mmCIF file of C-alpha atoms in Angstrom:
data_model
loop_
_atom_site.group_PDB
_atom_site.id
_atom_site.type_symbol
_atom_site.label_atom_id
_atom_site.label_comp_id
_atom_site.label_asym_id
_atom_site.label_seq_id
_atom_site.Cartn_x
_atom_site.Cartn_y
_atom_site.Cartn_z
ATOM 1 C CA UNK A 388 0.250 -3.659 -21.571
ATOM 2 C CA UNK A 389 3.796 -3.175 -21.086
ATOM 3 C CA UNK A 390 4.582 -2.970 -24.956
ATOM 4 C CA UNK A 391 2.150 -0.144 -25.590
ATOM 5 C CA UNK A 392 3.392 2.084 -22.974
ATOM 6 C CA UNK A 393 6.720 1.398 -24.403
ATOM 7 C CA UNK A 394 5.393 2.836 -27.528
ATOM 8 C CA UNK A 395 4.017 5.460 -26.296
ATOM 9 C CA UNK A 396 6.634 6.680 -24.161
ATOM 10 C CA UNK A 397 8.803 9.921 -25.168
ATOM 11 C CA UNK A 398 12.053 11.147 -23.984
ATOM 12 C CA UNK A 399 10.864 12.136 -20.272
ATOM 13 C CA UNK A 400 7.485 10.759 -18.787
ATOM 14 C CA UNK A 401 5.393 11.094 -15.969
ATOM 15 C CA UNK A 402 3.822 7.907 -14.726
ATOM 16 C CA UNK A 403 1.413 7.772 -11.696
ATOM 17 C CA UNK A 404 1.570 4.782 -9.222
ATOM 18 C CA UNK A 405 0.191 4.670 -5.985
ATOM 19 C CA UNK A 406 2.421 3.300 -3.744
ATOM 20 C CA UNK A 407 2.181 3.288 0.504
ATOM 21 C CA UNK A 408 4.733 4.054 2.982
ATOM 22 C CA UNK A 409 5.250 1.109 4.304
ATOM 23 C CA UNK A 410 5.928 -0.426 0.757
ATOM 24 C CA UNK A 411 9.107 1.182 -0.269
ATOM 25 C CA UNK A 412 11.424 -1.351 -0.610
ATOM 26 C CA UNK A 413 8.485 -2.312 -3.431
ATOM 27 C CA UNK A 414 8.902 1.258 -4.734
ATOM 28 C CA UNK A 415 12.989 0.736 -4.482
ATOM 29 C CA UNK A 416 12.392 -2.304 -6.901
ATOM 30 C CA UNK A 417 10.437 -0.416 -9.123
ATOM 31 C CA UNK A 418 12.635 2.561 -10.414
ATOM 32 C CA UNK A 419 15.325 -0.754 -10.550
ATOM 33 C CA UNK A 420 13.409 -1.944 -13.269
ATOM 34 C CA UNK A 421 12.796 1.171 -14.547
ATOM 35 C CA UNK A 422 16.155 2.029 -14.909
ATOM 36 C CA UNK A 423 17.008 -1.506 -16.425
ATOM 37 C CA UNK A 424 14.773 -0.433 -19.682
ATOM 38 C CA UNK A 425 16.454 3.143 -19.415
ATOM 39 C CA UNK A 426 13.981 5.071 -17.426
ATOM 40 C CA UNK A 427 15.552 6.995 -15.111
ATOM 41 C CA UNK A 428 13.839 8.998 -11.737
ATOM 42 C CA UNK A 429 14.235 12.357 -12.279
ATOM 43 C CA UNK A 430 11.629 13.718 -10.002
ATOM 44 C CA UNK A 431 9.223 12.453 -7.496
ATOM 45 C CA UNK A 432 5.425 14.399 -6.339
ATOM 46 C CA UNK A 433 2.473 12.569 -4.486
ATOM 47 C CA UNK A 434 1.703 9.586 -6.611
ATOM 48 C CA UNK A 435 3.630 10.707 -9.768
ATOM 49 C CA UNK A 436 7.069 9.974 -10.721
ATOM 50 C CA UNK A 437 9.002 11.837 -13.612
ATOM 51 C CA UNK A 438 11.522 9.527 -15.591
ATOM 52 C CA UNK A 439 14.259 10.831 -18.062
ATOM 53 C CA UNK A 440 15.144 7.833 -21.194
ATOM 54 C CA UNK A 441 18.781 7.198 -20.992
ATOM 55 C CA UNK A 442 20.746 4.007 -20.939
ATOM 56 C CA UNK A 443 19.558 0.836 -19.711
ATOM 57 C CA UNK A 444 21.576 0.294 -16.582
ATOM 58 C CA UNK A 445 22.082 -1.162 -13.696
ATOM 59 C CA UNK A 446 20.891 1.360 -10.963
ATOM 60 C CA UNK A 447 20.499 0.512 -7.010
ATOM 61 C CA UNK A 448 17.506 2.936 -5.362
ATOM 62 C CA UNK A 449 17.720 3.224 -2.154
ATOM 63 C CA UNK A 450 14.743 5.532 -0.058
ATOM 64 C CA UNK A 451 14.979 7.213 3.368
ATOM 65 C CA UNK A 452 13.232 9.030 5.700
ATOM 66 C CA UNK A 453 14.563 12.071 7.239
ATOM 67 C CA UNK A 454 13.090 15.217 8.337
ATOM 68 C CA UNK A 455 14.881 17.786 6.128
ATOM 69 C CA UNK A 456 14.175 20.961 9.154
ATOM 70 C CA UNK A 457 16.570 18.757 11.181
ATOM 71 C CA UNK A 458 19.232 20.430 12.700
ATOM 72 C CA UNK A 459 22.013 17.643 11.646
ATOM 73 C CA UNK A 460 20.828 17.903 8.153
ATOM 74 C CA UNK A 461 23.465 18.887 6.458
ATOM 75 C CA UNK A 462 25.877 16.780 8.404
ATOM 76 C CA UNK A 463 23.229 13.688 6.959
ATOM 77 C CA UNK A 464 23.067 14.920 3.268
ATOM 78 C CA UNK A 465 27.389 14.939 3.491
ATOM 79 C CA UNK A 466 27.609 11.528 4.524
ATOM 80 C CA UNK A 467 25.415 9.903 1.841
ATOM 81 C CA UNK A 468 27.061 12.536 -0.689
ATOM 82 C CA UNK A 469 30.541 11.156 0.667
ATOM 83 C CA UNK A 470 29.398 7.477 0.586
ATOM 84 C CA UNK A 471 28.705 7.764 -2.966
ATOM 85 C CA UNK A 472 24.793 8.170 -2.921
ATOM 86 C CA UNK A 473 23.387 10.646 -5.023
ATOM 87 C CA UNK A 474 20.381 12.422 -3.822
ATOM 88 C CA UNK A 475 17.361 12.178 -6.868
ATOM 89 C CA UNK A 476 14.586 13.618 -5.540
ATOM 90 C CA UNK A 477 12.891 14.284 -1.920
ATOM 91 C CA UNK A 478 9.593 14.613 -2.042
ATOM 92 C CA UNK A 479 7.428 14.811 1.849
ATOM 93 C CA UNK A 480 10.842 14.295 3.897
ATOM 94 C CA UNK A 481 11.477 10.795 2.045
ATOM 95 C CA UNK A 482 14.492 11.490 -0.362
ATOM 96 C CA UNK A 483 15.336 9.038 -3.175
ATOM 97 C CA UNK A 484 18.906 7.949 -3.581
ATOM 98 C CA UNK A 485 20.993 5.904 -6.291
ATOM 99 C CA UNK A 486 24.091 4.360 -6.973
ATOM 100 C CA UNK A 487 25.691 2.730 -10.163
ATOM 101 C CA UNK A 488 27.437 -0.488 -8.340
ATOM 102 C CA UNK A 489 30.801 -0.762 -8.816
ATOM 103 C CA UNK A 490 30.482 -4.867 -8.976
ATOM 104 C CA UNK A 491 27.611 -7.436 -8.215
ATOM 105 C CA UNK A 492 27.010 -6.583 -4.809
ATOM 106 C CA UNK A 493 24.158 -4.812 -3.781
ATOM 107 C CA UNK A 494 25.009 -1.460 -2.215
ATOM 108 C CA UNK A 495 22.892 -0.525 0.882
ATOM 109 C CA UNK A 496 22.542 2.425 2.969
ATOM 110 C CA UNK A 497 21.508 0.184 6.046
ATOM 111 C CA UNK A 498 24.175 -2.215 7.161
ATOM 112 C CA UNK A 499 22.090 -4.201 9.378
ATOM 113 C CA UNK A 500 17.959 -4.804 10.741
ATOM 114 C CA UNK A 501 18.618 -2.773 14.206
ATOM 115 C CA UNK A 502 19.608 -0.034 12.052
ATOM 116 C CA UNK A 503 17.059 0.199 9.086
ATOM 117 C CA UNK A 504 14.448 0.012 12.077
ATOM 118 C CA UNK A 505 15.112 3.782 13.315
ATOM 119 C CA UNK A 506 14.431 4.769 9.417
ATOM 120 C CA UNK A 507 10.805 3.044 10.034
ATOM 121 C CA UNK A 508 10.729 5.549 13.803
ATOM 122 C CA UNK A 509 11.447 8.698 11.663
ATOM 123 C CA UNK A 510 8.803 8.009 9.465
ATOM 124 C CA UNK A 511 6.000 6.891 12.381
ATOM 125 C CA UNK A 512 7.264 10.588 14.222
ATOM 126 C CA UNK A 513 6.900 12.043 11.032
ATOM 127 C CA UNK A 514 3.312 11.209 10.513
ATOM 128 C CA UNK A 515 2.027 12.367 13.646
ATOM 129 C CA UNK A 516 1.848 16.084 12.629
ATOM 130 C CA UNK A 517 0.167 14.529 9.100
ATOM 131 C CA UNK A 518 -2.438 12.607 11.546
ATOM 132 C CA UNK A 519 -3.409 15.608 13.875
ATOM 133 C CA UNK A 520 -3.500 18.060 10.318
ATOM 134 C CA UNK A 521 -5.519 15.189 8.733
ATOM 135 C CA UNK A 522 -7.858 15.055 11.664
ATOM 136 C CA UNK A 523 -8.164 18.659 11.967
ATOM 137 C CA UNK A 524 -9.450 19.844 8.690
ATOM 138 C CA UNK A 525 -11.283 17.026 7.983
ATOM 139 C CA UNK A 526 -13.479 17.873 11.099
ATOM 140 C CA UNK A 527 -16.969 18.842 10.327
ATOM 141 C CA UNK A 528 -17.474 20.663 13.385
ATOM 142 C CA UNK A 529 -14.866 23.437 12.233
ATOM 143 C CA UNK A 530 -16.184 24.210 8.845
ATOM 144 C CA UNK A 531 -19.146 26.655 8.941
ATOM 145 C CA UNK A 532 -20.036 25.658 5.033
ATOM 146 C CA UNK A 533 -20.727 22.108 6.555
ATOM 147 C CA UNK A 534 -22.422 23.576 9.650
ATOM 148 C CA UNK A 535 -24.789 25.405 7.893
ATOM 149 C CA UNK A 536 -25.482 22.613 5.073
ATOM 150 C CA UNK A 537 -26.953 20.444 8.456
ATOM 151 C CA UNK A 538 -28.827 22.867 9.411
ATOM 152 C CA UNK A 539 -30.330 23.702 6.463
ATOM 153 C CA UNK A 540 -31.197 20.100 6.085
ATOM 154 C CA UNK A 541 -28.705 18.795 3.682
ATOM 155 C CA UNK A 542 -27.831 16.288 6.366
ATOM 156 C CA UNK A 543 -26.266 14.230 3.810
ATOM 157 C CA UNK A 544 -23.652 16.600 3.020
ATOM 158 C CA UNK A 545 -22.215 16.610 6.410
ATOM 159 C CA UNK A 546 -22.662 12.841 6.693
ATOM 160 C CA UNK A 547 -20.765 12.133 4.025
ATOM 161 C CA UNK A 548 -18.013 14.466 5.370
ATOM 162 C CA UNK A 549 -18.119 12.671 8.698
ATOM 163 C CA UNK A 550 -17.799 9.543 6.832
ATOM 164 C CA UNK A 551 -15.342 10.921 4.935
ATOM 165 C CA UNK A 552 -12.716 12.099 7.801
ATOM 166 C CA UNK A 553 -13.647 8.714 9.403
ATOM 167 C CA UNK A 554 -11.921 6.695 6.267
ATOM 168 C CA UNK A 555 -9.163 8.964 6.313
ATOM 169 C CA UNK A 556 -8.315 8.224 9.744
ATOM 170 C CA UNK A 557 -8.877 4.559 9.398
ATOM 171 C CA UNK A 558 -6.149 4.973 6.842
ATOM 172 C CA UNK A 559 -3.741 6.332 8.906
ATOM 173 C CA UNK A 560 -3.875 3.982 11.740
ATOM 174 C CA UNK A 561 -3.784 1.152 9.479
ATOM 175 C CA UNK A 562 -0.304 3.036 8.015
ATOM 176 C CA UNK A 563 0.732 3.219 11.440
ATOM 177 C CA UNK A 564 0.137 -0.386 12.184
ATOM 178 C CA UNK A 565 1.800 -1.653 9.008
ATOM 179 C CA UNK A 566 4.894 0.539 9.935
ATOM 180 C CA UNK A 567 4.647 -0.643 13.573
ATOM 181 C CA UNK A 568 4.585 -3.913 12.202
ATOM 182 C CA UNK A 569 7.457 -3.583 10.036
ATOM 183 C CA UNK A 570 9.555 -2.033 13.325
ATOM 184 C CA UNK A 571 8.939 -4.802 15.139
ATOM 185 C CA UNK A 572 9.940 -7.326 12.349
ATOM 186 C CA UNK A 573 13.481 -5.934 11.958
ATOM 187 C CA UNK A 574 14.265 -5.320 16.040
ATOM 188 C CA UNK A 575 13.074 -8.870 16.804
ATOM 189 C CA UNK A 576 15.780 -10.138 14.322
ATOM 190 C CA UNK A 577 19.649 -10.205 16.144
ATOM 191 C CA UNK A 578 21.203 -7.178 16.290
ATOM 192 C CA UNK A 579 23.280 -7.394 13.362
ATOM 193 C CA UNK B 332 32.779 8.137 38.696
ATOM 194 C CA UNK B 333 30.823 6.041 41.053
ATOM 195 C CA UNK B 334 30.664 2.487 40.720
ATOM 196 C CA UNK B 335 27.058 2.232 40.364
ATOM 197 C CA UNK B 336 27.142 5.164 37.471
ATOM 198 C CA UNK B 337 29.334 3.172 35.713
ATOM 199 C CA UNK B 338 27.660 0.306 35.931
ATOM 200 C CA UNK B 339 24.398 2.275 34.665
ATOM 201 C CA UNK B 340 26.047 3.249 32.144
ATOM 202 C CA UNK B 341 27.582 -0.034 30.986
ATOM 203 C CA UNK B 342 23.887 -1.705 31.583
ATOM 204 C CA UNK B 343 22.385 1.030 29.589
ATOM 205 C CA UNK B 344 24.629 0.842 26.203
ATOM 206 C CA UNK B 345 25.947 -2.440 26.115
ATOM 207 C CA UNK B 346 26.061 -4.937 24.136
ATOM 208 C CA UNK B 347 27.056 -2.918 21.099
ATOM 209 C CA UNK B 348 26.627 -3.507 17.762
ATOM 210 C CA UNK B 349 29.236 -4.613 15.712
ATOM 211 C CA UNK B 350 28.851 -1.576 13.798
ATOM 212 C CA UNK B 351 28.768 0.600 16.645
ATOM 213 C CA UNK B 352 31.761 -0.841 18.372
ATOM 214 C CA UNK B 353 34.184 -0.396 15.640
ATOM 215 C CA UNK B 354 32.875 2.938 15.031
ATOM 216 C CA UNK B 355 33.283 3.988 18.760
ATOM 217 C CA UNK B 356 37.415 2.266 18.771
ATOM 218 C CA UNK B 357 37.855 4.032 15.451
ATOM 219 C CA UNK B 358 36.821 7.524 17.524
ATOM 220 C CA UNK B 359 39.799 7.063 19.729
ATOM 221 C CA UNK B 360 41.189 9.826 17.568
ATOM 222 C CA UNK B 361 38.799 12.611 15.956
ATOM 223 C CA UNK B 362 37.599 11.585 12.354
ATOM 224 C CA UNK B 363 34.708 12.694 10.130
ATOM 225 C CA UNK B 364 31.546 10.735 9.306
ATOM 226 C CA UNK B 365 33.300 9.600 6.029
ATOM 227 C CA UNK B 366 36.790 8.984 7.989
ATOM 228 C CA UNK B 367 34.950 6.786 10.319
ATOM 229 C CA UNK B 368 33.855 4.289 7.788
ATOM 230 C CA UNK B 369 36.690 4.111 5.613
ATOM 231 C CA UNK B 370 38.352 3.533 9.277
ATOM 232 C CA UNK B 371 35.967 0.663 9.662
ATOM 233 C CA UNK B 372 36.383 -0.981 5.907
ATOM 234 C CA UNK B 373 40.337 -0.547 6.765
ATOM 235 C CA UNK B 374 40.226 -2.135 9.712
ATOM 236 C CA UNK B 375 38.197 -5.413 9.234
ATOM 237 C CA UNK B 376 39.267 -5.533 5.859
ATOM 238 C CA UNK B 377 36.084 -4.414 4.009
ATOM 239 C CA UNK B 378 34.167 -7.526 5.734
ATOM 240 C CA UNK B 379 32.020 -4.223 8.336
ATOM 241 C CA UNK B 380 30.967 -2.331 6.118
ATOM 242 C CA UNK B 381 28.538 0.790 7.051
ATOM 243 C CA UNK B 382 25.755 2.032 4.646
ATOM 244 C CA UNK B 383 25.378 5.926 5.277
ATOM 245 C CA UNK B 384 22.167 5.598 6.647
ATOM 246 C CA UNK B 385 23.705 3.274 9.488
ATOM 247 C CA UNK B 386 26.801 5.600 10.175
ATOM 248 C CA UNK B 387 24.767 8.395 10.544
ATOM 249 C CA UNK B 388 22.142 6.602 12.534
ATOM 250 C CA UNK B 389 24.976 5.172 14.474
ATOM 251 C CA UNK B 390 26.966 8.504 15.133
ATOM 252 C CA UNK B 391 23.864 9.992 16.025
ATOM 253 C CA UNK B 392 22.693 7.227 18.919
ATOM 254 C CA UNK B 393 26.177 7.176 20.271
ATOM 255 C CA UNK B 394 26.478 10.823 20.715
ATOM 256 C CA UNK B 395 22.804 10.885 22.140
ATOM 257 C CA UNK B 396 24.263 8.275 24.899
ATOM 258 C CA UNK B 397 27.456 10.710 25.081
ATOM 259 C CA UNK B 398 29.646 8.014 24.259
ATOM 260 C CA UNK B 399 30.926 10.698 21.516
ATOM 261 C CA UNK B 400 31.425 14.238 21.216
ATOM 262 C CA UNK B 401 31.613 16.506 18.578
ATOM 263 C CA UNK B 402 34.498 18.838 18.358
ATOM 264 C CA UNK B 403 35.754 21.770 16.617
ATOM 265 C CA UNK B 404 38.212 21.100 13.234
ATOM 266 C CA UNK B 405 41.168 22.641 12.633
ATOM 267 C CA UNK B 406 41.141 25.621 10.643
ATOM 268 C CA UNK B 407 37.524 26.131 10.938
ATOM 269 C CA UNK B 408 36.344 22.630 8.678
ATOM 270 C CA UNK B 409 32.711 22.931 8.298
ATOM 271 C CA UNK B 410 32.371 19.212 8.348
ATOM 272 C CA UNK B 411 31.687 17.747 11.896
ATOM 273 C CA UNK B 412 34.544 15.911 14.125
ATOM 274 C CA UNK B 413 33.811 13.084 16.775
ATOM 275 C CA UNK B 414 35.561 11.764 19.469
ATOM 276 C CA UNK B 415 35.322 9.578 22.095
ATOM 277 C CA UNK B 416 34.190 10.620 25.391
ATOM 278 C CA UNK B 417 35.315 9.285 28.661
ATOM 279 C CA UNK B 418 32.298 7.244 29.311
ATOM 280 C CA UNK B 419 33.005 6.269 25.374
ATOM 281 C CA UNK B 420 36.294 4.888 26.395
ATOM 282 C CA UNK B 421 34.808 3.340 29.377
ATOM 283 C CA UNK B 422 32.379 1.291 27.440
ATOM 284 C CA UNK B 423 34.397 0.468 24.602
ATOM 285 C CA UNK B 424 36.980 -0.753 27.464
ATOM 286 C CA UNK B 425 34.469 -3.038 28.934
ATOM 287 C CA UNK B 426 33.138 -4.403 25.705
ATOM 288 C CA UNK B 427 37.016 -5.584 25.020
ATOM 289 C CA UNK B 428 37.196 -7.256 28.141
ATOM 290 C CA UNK B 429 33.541 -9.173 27.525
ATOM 291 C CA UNK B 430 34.833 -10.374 24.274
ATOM 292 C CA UNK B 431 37.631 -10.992 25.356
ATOM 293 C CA UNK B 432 36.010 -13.386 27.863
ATOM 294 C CA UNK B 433 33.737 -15.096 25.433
ATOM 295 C CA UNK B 434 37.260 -15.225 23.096
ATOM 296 C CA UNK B 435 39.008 -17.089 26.150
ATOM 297 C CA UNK B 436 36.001 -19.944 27.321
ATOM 298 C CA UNK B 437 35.737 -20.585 23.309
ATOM 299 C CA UNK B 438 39.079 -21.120 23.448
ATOM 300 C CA UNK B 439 39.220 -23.353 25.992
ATOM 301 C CA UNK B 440 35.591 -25.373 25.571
ATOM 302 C CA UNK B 441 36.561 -25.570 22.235
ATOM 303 C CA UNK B 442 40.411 -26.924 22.226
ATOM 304 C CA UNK B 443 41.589 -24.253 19.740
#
């Protein structure tokens, strides 16, 4: 499998992966690899990831979570630029960073658990407007189309679209409990 | 400042990080975000050393607690300036003084 998209690959490639928000330090690993066979990120939408073919190199990817309409923005986007980090791609207020290491330690851009926990509270405050968006268009009640599909006896229609917005919001609170999860796993550990 | 303030205060921030101790003793005299860290590498000889995303989570806690200020550079630097605050100097203070107690009853329990 891997061979043949090997082959297939050209100088820049778009791949789709579905990855969730609670599973970036899998996604971190990924573009690692990535980058060891010479694909590197070059830009990140929902579910696809554009990489550019260049050397095979050691790369560290690092991801965080920060609301870019924040007033301290710029004073955030500095200090990674300072430390070293440069900024990929941001794509929904999670921004993709990378560093070459200088030797074989692992470069991070949380020092310690207390720390990397307040990355996982900026990303729970950050899906609450996503939840109540979510929940509002996918509310039968508020689309005439649907409405009228009911009453016209096409129950099934708006059935499905009830059943619908229910699965989405399933999804979210099991995001939210995976994240809460995750919180609580790193501020349980000592402080540093 | 009333005993009992202080004593909120000190209840209310304390203990502090490693991290966020050295960057609060570094603030004792104004520094940037990246001054601050180099600051902290420099001073416990690259053995604390601060990811971004910690700094700036750090810088941002402790000024939320007003433990630091930011204040205006010299010829009008865009970058952002901290400094220690009087309760900032209070705390740090008293976090000396507890290690310095655990430091003392090692010493001592431990014959070194």
């Amino acid at each position: 499998m891997r061979e043949v998209e090997m082959e297939t690959r050209k100088e820049s490639e778009w791949i789709f992966k579905v990855v969730w928000a609670w599973q970036d330090e899998r996604e971190e690993k990924w573009l690692e690899e990535q980058a060891a066979q010479g694909w590197h990120l070059e830009k990140v939408a929902p579910f696809f990831y554009k990489f550019l073919q260049g050397t095979p190199s050691r790369v560290i990817y690092r991801m965080d979570y920060k609301r870019t309409t924040d007033q301290d923005y710029a004073e955030y986007r500095d200090i990674f630029t300072l430390c070293g980090w440069e900024l990929v791609a941001e794509m929904a207020n999670w921004h993709y960073y990378r560093i070459s290491p200088e030797n074989s330690e692992t470069p991070e851009i949380y020092s310690n658990d207390h720390s990397k926990a307040q990355k996982y509270r900026r990303l729970l405050i950050g899906l609450v407007p996503v939840m109540v968006i979510f929940t509002t268009i996918f509310n039968p009640a508020l689309s005439r189309g649907l409405l009228n599909a009911r009453n016209q006896g096409d129950a099934w229609v708006y059935q499905a679209a009830i059943a619908f917005r229910v699965v989405i919001f399933l999804l979210l609170v099991y995001v939210i409990i995976r994240i809460l999860v995750k919180i609580r796993r790193l501020e349980s550990g000592k402080k540093e | 400042m009333t005993g009992s303030r202080q004593q909120d205060l000190i209840r209310r921030t304390t203990p502090l990080t490693e991290a966020s101790f050295y960057i609060l003793i570094s603030l004792a005299e104004p520094l940037h975000g990246y001054g601050v860290m180099q600051k902290v590498m420099e001073l416990s000889r690259n053995r604390v050393q601060l990811g971004p995303g910690t700094l700036y989570g750090a810088l941002t806690n402790l000024m939320s607690q007003g433990l630091i200020e930011a204040v205006d550079g010299a010829g009008g630097e865009r970058k952002k300036l901290y400094q220690l605050t009087e309760d900032g100097r209070l705390v740090a203070e008293h976090e000396v003084r507890r290690m310095e107690e655990l430091s003392r009853h090692g010493h001592m329990l431990l014959g070194i």
